Short mmCIF file of C-alpha atoms in Angstrom, two decimals:
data_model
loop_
_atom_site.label_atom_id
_atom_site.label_comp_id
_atom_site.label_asym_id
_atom_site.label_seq_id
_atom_site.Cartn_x
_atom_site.Cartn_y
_atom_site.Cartn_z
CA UNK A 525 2.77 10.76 8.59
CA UNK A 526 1.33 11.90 12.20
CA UNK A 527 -0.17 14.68 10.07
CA UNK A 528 -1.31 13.39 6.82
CA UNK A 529 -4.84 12.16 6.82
CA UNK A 530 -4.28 8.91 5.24
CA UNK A 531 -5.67 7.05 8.64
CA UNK A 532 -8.98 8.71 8.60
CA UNK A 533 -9.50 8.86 4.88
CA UNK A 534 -9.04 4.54 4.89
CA UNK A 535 -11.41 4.70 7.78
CA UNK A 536 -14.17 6.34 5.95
CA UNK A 537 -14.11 4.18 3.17
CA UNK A 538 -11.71 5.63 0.39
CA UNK A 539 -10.07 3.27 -1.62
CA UNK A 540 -6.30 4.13 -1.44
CA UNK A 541 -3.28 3.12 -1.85
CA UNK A 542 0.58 4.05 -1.14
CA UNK A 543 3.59 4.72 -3.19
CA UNK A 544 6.77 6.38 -2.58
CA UNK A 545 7.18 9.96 -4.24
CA UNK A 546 10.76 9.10 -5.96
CA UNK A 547 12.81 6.78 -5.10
CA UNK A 548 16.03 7.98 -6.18
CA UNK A 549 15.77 11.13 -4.07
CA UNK A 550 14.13 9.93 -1.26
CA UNK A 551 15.76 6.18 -0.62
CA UNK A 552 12.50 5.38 0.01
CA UNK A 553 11.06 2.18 -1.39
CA UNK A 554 7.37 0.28 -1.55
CA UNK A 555 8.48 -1.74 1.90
CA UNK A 556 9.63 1.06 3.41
CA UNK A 557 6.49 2.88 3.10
CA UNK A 558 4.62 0.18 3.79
CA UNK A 559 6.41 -0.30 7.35
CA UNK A 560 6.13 3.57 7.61
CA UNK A 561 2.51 2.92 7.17
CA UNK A 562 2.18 0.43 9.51
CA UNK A 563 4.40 1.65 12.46
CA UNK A 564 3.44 5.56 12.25
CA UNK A 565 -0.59 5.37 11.22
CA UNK A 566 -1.38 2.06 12.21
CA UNK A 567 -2.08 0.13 9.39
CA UNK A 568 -2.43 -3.76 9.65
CA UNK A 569 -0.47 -5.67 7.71
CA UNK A 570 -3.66 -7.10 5.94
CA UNK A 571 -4.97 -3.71 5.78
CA UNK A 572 -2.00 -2.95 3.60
CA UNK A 573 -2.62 -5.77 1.69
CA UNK A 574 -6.11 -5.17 0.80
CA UNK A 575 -4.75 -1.74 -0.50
CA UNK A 576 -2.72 -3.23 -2.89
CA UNK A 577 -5.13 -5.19 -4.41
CA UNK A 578 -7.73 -2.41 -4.95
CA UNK A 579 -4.81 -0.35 -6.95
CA UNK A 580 -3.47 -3.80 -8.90
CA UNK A 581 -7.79 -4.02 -9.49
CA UNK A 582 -7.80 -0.64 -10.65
CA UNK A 583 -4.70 -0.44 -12.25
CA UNK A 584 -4.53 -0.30 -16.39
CA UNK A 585 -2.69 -3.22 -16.57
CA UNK A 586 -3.44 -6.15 -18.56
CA UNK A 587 -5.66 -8.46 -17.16
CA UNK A 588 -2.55 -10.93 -17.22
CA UNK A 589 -0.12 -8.77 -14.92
CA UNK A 590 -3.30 -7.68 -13.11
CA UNK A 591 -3.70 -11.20 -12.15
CA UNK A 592 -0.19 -12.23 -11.44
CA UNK A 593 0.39 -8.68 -9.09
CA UNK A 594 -3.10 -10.00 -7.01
CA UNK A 595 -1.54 -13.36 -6.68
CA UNK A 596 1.55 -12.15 -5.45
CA UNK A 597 -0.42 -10.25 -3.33
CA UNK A 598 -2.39 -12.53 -1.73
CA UNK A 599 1.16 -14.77 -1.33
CA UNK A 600 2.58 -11.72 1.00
CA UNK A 601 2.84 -12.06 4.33
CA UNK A 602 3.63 -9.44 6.59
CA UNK A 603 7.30 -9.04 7.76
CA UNK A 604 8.15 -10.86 10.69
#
């Protein structure tokens, strides 16, 4: 992560968002990266946040799961 340009890229503007490349070979899950995220490029936890719910926003799922992944969203709060 020191090297990938993920950091500058949010900075400018981009709308982004994270997800781990396979989960079975890696062993690494959405928390995980998120934490990796946060701890390595210094994301916020509500910066994290609002990058999940651009990708629920522009995801192509129904407006019904759309809404219920925002809500759950918005009910996160960063690990303690």
């Amino acid at each position: 992560l020191a090297r990938h340009p993920i950091r500058r890229l949010w900075d400018a503007g981009l709308s982004l968002s994270f997800h781990p490349d396979n989960r079975l070979i890696s062993c690494v899950d959405m928390s995980q990266e998120a934490a990796q995220l946060h701890d390595e490029a210094g994301f916020s936890w509500d910066e994290l946040r609002r990058m999940g719910l651009a990708a629920a926003e522009a995801s192509f799922l129904p407006e019904g799961d759309k809404a219920d992944a925002r809500a759950r969203l918005r009910a996160w709060a960063a690990p303690a």
